[in-house]
Short mmCIF file of C-alpha atoms in Angstrom, two decimals:
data_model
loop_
_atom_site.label_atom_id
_atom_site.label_comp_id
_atom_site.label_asym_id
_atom_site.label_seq_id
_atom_site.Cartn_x
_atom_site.Cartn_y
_atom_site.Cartn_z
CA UNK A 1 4.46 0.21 31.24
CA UNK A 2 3.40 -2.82 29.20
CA UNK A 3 5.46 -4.96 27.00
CA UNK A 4 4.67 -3.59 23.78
CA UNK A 5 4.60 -6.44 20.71
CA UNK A 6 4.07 -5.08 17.31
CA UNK A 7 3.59 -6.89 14.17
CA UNK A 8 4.10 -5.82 11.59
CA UNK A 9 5.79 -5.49 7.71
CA UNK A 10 4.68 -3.45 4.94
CA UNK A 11 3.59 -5.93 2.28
CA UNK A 12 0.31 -7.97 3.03
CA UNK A 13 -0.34 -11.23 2.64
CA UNK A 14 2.20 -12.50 5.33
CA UNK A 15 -0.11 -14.18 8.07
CA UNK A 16 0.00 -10.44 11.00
CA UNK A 17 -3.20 -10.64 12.01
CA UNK A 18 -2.97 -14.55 12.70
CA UNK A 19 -0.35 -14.64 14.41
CA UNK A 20 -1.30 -11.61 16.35
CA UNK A 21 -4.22 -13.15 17.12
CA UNK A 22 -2.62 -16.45 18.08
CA UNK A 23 0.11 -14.34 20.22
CA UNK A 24 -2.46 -12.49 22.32
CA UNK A 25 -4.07 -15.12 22.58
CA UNK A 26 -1.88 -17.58 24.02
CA UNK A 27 -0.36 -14.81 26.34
CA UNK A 28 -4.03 -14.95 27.70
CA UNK A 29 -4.74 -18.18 28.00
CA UNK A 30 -1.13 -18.74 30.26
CA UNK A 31 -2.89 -16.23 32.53
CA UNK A 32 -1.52 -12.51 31.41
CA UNK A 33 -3.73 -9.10 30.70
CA UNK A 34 -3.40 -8.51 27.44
CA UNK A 35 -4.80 -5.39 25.57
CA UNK A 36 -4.95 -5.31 21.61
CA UNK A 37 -4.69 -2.44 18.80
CA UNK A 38 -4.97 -2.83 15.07
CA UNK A 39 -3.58 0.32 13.10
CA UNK A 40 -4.85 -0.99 9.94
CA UNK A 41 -8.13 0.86 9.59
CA UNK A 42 -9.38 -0.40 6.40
CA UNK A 43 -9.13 -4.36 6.64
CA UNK A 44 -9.70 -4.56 10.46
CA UNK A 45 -8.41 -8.26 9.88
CA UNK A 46 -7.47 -8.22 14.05
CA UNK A 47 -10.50 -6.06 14.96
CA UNK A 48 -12.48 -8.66 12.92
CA UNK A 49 -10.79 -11.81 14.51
CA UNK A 50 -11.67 -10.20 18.13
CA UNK A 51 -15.44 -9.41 17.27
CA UNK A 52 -15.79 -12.73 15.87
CA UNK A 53 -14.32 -14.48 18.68
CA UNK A 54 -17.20 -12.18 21.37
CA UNK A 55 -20.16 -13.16 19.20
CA UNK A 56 -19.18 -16.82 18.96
CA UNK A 57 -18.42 -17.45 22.86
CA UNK A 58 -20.93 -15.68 23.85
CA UNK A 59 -23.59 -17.91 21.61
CA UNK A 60 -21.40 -20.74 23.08
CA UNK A 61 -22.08 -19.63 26.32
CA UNK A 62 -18.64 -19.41 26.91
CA UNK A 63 -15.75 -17.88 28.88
CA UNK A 64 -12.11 -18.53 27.54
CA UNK A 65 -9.28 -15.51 28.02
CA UNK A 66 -8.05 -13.54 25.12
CA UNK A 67 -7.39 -10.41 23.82
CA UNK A 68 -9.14 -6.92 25.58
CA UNK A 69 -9.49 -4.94 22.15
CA UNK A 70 -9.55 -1.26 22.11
CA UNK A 71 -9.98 0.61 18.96
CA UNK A 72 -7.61 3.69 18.67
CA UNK A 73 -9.86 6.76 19.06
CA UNK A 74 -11.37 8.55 16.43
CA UNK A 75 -9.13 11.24 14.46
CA UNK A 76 -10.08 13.92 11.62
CA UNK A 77 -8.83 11.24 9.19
CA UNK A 78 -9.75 7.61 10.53
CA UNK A 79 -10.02 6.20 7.05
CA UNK A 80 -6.12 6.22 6.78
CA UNK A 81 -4.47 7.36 9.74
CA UNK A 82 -2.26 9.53 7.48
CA UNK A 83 -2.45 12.65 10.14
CA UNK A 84 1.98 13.82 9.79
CA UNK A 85 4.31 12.01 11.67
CA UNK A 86 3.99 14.58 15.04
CA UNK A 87 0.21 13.82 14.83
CA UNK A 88 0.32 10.13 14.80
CA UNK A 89 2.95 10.45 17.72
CA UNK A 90 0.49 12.12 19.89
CA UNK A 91 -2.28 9.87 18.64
CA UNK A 92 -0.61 6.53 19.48
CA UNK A 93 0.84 7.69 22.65
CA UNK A 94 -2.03 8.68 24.29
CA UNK A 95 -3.52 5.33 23.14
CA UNK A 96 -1.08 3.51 24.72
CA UNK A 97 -0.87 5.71 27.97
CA UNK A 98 -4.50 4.26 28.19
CA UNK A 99 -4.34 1.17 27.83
CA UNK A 100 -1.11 0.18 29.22
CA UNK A 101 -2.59 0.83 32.68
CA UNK A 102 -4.04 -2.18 33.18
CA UNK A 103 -2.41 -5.24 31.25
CA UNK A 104 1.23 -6.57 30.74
CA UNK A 105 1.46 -6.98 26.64
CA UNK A 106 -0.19 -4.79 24.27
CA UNK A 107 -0.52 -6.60 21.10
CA UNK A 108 -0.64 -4.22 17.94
CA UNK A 109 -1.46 -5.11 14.50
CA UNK A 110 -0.14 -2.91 11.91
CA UNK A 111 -1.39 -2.65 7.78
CA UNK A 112 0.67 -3.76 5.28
CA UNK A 113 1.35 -0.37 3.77
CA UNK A 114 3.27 2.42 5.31
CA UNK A 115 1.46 4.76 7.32
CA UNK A 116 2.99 7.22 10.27
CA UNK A 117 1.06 5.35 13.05
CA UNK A 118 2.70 2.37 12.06
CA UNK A 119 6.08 3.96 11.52
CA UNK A 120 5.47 5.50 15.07
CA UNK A 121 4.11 2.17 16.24
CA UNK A 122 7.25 0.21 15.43
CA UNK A 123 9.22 2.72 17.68
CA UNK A 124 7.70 1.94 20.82
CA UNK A 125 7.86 -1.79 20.06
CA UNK A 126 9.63 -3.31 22.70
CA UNK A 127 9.31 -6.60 20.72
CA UNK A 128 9.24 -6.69 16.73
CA UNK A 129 7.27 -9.58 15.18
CA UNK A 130 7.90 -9.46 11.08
CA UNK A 131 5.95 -12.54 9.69
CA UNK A 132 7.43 -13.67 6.07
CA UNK A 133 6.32 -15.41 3.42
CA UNK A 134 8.87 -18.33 2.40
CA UNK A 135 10.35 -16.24 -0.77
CA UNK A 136 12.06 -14.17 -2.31
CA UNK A 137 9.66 -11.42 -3.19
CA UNK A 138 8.84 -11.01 0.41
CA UNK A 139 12.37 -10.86 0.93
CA UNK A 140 13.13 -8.08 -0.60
CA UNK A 141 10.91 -6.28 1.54
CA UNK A 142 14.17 -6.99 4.06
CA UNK A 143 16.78 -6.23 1.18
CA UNK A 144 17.66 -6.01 -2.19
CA UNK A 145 19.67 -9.04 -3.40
CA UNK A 146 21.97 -9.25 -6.83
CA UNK A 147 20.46 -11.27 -9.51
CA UNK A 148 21.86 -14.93 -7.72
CA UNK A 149 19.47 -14.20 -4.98
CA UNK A 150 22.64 -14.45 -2.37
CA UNK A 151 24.15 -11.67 -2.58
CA UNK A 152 22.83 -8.65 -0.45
CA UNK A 153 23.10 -5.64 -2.09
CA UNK A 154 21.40 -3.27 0.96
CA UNK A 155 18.99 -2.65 2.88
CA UNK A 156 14.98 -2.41 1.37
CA UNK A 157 12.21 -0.02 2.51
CA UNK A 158 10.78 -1.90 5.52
CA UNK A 159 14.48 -2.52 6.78
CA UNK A 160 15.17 1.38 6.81
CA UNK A 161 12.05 1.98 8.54
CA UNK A 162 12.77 -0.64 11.31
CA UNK A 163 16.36 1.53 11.30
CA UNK A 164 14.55 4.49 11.97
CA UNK A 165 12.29 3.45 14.65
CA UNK A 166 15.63 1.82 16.35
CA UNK A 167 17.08 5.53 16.10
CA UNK A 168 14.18 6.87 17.49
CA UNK A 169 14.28 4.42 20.61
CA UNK A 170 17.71 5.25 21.31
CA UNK A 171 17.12 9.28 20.96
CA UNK A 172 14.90 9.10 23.59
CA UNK A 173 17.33 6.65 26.00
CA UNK A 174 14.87 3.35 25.20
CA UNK A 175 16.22 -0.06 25.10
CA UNK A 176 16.81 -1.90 21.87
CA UNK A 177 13.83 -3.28 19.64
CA UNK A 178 13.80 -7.12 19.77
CA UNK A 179 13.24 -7.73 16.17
CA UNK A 180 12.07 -10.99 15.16
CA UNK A 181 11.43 -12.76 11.68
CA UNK A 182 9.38 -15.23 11.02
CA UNK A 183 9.72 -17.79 8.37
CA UNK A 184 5.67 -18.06 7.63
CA UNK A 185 3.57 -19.65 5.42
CA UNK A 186 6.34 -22.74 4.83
CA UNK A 187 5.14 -24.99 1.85
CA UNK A 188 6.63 -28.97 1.82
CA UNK A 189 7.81 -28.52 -1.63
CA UNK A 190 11.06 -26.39 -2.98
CA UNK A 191 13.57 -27.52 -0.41
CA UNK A 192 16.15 -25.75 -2.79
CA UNK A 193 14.55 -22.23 -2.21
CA UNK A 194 13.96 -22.79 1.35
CA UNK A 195 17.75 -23.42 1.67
CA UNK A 196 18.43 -20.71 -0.82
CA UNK A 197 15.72 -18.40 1.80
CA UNK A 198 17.64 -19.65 4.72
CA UNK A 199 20.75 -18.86 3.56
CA UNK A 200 19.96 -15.07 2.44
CA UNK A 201 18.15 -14.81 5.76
CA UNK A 202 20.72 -15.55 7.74
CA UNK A 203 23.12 -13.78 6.33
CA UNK A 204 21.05 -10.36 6.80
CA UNK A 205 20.12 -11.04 10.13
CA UNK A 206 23.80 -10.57 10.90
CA UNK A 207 24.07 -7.34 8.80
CA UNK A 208 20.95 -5.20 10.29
CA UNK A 209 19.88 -7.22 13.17
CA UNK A 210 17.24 -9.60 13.99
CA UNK A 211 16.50 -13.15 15.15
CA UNK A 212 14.87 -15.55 13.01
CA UNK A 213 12.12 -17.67 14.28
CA UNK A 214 9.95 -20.46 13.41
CA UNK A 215 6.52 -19.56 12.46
CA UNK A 216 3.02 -21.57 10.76
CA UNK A 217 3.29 -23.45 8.15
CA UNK A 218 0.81 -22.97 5.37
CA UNK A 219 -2.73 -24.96 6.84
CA UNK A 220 -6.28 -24.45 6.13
CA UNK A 221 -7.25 -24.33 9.96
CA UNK A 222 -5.87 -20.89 9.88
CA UNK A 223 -8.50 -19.73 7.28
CA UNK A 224 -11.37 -22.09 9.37
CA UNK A 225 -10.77 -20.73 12.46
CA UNK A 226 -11.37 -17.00 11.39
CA UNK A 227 -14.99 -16.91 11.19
CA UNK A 228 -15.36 -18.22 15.19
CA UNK A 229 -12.55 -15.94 16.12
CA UNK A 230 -10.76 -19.28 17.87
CA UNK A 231 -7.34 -19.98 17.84
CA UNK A 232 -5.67 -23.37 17.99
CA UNK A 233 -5.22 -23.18 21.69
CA UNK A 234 -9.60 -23.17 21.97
CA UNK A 235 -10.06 -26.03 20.05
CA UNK A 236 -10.55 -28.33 22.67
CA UNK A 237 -12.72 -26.02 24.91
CA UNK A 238 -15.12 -25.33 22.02
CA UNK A 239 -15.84 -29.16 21.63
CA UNK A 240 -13.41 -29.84 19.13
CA UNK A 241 -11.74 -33.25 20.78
CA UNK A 242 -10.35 -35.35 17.37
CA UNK A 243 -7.70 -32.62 16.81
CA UNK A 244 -5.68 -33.75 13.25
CA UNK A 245 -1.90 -34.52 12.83
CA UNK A 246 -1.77 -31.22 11.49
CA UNK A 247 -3.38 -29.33 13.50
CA UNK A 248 -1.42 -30.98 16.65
CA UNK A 249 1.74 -29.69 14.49
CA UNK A 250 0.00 -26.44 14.56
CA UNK A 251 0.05 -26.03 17.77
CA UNK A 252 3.69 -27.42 18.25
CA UNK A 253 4.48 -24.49 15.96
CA UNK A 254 2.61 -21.80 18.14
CA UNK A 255 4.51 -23.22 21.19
CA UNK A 256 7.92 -22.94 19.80
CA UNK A 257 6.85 -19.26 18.51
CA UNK A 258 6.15 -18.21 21.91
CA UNK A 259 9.54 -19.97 23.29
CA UNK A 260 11.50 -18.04 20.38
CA UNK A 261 10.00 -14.92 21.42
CA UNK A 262 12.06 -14.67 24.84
CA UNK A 263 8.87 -12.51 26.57
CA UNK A 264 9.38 -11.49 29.79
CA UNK A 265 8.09 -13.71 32.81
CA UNK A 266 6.40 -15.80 29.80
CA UNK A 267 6.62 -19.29 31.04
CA UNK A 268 5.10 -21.50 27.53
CA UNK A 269 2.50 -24.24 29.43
CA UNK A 270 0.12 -25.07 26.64
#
């Protein structure tokens, strides 16, 4: 079976689809199969990012790897997804008994709402991606804090969810989920909430369970890059030699996001 990476949190706004994108991509460009999904059926942000990338190679006339996208097959509800928990079960595992055939990651992109295929998704992640913005109201999609913003006071929605997928896993004799968090979307300013973030995080990784990783800072290349469906690692390929300080920092980031994520037989050469 394929290494299964799912990202995902239930609040949008928190950078999934780019660094999906950016993730399948870079798997494909070190030389691995990867297949795609996006479960959010309404925005299609990763759907989007994939046609866009087709149309503008192929004007190009060009061949660079990346994601194989396959769009989860039609149901009596496609708008939402919403079909009951045993539905969406059967749904997404005949999905991924398709496509896992031929590839080593499957990259899936899940909405920022709660929705059973992305409840059911997060259980057969073998690797948990949770991009967050650099604050506190994104935390407490994690947890609930007191009104210092130190103290923990439990666990919040997407947490319990996360829990429940983990129960699900080990039901059924699977290893451990591989959760990781991502400190997105940093800002230079407010050093004395990024501490204060830091702090909190690290505290609650230690109470329910995940690694914390480096992810993008905030950059308007991101946003650019959308409409071409390239990625920071195509830059150079698609004629795009005077690269910026910031966008070589970019790409610094994406490398040590890879390293973090501990993939197996992943050797980072970008």
């Amino acid at each position: 079976m394929a290494h299964v990476i799912v990202v995902g949190n239930e609040k949008g706004g928190a950078g999934k689809s780019t660094v999906s994108m950016h993730v399948a991509t870079a798997l494909a460009r070190m030389g691995h199969k990867v297949n795609a999904l996006d479960l959010d059926l309404r925005q299609q942000t990763f759907n989007r990012y994939c046609i866009n990338r087709k149309k503008y190679l192929e004007s190009a006339g060009l061949a660079l790897p990346g994601p194989n996208f396959h769009k989860i097959p039609e149901t009596a509800t496609p708008a939402d997804l919403d079909l009951g928990i045993e539905a969406s079960e059967e749904h997404l595992k005949g999905a991924l008994n398709e496509i896992s055939r031929d590839c080593e990651f499957i990259v899936i992109d899940c909405p920022g709402s709660h929705t059973w295929m992305s409840q059911i998704a997060h259980s057969k992640a073998h690797t948990l991606i949770t991009p967050l913005n650099d604050s506190f109201v994104d935390f407490d999609l994690l947890a609930h804090t007191d009104t210092d913003g130190s103290t923990v006071l439990g666990p919040s929605i997407y947490s319990e969810m996360v829990w429940t997928a983990r129960q699900r896993r080990a039901a059924e004799g699977m290893k451990p989920i591989d959760w990781v968090v991502l400190r997105n979307r940093l800002g230079a300013q407010q050093m004395h909430n990024k501490e204060k973030m830091g702090s909190a995080l690290e505290n609650l990784s230690k109470r329910i369970g995940f690694r914390i990783a480096p992810g993008f800072n905030e950059r308007v290349i991101f946003r650019e890059m959308f409409p071409s469906g390239l990625t920071l690692l195509d830059m150079k390929d698609a004629g795009i030699n005077r690269m910026s300080m910031s966008n070589i920092t970019a790409r610094q980031e994406l490398r040590d996001l890879i390293k973090s994520l501990e993939l197996p037989d992943v050797v980072v050469n970008f």
